[in-house]
Tab-separated table of C-alpha atoms in Angstrom:
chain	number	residue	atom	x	y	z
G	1246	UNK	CA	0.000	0.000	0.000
G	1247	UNK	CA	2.754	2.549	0.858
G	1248	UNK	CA	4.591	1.316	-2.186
G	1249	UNK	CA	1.178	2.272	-4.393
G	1250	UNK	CA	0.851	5.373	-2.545
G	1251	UNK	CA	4.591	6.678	-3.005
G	1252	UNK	CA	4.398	6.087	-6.981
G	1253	UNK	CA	1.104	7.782	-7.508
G	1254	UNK	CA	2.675	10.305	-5.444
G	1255	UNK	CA	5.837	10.987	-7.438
G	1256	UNK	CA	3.591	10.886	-10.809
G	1257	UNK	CA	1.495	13.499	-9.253
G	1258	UNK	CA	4.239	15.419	-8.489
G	1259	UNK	CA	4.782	17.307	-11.155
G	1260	UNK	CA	1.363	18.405	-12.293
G	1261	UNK	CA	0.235	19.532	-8.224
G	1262	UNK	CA	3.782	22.433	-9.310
G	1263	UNK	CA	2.008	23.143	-12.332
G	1264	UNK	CA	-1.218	23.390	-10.954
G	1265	UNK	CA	0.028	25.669	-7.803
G	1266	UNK	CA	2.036	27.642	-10.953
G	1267	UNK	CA	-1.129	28.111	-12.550
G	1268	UNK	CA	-2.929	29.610	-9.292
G	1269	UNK	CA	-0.165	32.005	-8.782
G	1270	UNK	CA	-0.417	33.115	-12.110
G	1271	UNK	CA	-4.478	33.903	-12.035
G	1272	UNK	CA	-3.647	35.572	-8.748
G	1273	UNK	CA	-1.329	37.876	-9.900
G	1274	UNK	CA	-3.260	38.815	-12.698
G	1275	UNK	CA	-6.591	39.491	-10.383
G	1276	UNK	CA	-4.352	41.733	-8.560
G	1277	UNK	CA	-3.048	43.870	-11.522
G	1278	UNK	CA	-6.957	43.692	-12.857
G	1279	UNK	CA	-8.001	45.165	-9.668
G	1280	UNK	CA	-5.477	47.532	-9.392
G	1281	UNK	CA	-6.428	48.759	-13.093
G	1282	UNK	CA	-9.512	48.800	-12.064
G	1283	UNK	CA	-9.359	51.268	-8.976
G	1284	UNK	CA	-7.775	53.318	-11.398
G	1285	UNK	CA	-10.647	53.742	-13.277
G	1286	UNK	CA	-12.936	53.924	-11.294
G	1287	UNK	CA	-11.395	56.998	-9.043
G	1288	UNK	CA	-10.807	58.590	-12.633
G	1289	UNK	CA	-14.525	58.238	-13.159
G	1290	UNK	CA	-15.411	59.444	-9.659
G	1291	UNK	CA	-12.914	62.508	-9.127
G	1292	UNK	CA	-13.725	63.479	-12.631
G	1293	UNK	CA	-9.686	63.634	-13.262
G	1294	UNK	CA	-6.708	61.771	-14.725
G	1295	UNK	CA	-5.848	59.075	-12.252
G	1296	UNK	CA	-2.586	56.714	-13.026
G	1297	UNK	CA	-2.483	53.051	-12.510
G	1298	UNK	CA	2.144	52.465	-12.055
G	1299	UNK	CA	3.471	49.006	-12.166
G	1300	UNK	CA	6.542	49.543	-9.987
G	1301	UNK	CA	9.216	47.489	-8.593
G	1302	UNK	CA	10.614	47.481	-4.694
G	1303	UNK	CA	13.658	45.808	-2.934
G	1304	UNK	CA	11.380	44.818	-0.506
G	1305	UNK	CA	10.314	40.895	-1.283
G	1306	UNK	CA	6.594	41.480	-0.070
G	1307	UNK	CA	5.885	45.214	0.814
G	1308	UNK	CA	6.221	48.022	-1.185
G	1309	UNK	CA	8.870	50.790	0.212
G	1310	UNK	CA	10.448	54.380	-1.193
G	1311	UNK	CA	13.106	52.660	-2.913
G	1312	UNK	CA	10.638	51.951	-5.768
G	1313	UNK	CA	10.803	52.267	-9.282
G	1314	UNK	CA	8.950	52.137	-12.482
G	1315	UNK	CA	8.851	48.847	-13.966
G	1316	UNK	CA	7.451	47.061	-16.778
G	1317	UNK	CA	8.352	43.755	-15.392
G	1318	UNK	CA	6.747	44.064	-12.291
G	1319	UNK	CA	3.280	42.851	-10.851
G	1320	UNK	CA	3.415	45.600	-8.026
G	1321	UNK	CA	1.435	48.575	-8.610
G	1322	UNK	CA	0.459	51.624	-7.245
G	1323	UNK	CA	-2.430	54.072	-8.134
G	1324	UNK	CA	-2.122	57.452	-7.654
G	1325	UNK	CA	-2.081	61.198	-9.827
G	1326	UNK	CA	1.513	61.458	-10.315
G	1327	UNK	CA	4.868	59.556	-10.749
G	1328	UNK	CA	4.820	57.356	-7.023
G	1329	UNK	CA	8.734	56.622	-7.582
G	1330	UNK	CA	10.564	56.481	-4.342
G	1331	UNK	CA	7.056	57.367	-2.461
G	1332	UNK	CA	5.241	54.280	-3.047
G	1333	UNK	CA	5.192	53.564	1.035
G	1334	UNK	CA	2.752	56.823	1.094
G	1335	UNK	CA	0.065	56.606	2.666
G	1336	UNK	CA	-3.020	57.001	0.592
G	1337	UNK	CA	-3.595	61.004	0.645
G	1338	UNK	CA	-5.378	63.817	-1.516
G	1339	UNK	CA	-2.919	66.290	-0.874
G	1340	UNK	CA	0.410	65.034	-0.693
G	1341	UNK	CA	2.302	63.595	-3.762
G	1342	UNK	CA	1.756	61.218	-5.383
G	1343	UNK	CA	-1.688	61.732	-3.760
G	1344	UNK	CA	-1.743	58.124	-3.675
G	1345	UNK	CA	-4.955	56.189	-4.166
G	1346	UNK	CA	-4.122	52.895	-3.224
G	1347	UNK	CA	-1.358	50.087	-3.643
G	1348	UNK	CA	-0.474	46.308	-3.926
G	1349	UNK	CA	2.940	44.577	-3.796
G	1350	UNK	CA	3.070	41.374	-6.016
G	1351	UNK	CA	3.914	39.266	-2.404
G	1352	UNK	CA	3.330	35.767	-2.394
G	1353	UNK	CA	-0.033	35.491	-4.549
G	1354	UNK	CA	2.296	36.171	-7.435
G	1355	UNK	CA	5.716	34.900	-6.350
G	1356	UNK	CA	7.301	32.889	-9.354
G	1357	UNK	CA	5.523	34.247	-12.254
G	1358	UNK	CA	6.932	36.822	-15.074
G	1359	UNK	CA	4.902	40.288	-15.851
G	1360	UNK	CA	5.686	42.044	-19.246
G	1361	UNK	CA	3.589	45.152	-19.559
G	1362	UNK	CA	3.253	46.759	-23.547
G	1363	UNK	CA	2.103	49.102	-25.174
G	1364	UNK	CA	-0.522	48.273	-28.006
G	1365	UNK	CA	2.370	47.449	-30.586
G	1366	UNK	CA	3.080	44.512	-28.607
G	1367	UNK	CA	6.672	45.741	-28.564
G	1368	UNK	CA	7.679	48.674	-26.602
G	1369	UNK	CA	7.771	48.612	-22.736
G	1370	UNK	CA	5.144	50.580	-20.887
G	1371	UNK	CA	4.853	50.984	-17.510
G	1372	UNK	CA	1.454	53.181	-16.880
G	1373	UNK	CA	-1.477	53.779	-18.125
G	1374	UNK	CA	-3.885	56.892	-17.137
G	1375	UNK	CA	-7.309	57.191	-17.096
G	1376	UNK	CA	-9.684	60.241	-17.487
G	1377	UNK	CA	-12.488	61.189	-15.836
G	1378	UNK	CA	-14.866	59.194	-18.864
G	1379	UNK	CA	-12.760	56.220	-17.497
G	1380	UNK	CA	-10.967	56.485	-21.023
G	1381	UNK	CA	-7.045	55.960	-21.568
G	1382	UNK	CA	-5.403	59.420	-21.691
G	1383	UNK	CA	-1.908	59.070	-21.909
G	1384	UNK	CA	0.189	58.752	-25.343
G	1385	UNK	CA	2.175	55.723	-24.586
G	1386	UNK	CA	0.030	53.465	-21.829
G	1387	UNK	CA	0.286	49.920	-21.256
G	1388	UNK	CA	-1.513	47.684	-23.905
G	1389	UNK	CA	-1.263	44.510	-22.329
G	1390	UNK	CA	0.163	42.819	-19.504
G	1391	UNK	CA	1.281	39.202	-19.976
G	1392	UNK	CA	1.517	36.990	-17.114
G	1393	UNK	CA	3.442	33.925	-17.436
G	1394	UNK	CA	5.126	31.035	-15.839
G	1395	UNK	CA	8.982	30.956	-15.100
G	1396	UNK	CA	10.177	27.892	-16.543
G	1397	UNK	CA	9.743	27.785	-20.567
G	1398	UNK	CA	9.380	24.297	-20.659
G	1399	UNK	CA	6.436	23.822	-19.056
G	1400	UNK	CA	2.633	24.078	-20.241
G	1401	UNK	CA	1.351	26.991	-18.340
G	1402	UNK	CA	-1.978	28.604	-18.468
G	1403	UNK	CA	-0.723	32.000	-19.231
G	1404	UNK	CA	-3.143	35.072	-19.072
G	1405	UNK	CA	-2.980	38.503	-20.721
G	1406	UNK	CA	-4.827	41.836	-19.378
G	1407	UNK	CA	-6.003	44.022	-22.274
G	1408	UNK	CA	-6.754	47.525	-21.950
G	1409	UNK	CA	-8.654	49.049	-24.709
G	1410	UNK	CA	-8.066	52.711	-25.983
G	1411	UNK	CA	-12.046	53.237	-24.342
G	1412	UNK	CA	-10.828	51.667	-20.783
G	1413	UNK	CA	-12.176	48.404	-20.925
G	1414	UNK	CA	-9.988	45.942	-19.073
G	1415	UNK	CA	-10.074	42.180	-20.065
G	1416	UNK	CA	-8.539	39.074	-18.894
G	1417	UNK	CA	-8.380	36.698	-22.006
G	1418	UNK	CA	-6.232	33.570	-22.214
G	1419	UNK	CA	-3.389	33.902	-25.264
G	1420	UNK	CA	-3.032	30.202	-26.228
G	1421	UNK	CA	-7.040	30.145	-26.946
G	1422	UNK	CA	-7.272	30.342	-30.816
G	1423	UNK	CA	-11.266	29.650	-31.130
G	1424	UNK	CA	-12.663	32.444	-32.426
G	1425	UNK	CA	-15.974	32.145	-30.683
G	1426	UNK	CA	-14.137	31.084	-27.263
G	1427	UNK	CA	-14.896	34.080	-24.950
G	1428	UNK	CA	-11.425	33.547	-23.550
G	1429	UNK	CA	-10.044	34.016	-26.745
G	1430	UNK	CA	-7.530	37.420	-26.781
């Protein structure tokens, strides 16, 4: 019996990493959704340009004021201006960056890869700003983000955000190729 149980326990293995892989990868991207979609919705209800920042920190689960602008990085912060090396602020309507609110990738999106673009599908981007109609304002926002897996050689279920030129915000699956698949990109 322990002999059964250790083999079906090596050959499950490797698909419980890929599953966990898989879960860390839809968290991340429901935390870079929501943060996208704080954005917009302050935009719409201060009736002013409001930025959502991906940022990094050299802090492994917190974000401090050694932050930067990244478009590799599934930490954001929302807030009216540039929140580089205040992204620690407290959320204020006064003080810059007049920060709105914030989210460190942490744990729920430990071991994935973020790649933010703009609509080419080229060029880096690391913000995107959104006007009081909840539309995208700035001339060089982020596109898409991609959210992958680490390891190339594995099957992950990857998942892109898209953020149309009106301000819609969709998660869609990349590898889906059907066209009448909902999750299709």
């Amino acid at each position: 019996v322990v002999t059964i149980v250790t083999i079906l326990a090596l050959a499950a293995a490797p698909n419980l990493s890929t599953w966990l892989d898989n879960i860390r990868i839809r968290n991340a991207s429901n935390a870079i959704q929501e943060g996208l979609q704080v954005a917009r919705a302050e935009a719409i209800k201060r009736n002013q340009n409001i930025t959502f920042w991906l940022v990094s920190s050299n802090a492994a689960n917190q974000l401090d004021d050694a932050c930067a602008l990244s478009n590799t990085s599934g930490s954001w912060v929302v807030s009216v201006s540039d929140p580089t090396s205040h992204c620690a602020s407290a959320p204020s309507t006064v003080s810059a960056p007049r920060l709105v609110a914030s989210r460190s990738i942490g744990d729920s999106g430990a071991q994935v890869v973020v790649k933010a673009v703009q609509s080419d599908g080229a060029t880096g981007a690391t913000s995107v700003t959104f006007n009081g109609f909840g539309r995208v304002s700035n001339s060089t926002p982020i596109g898409r983000i991609d959210i992958t897996g680490q390891d190339s050689g594995i099957s992950y279920r990857n998942l892109r955000i898209a953020i149309s030129p009106v301000g819609q915000i969709r998660v869609c699956d990349p590898s889906v190729s059907s066209s009448t698949d909902p999750r299709k990109c």
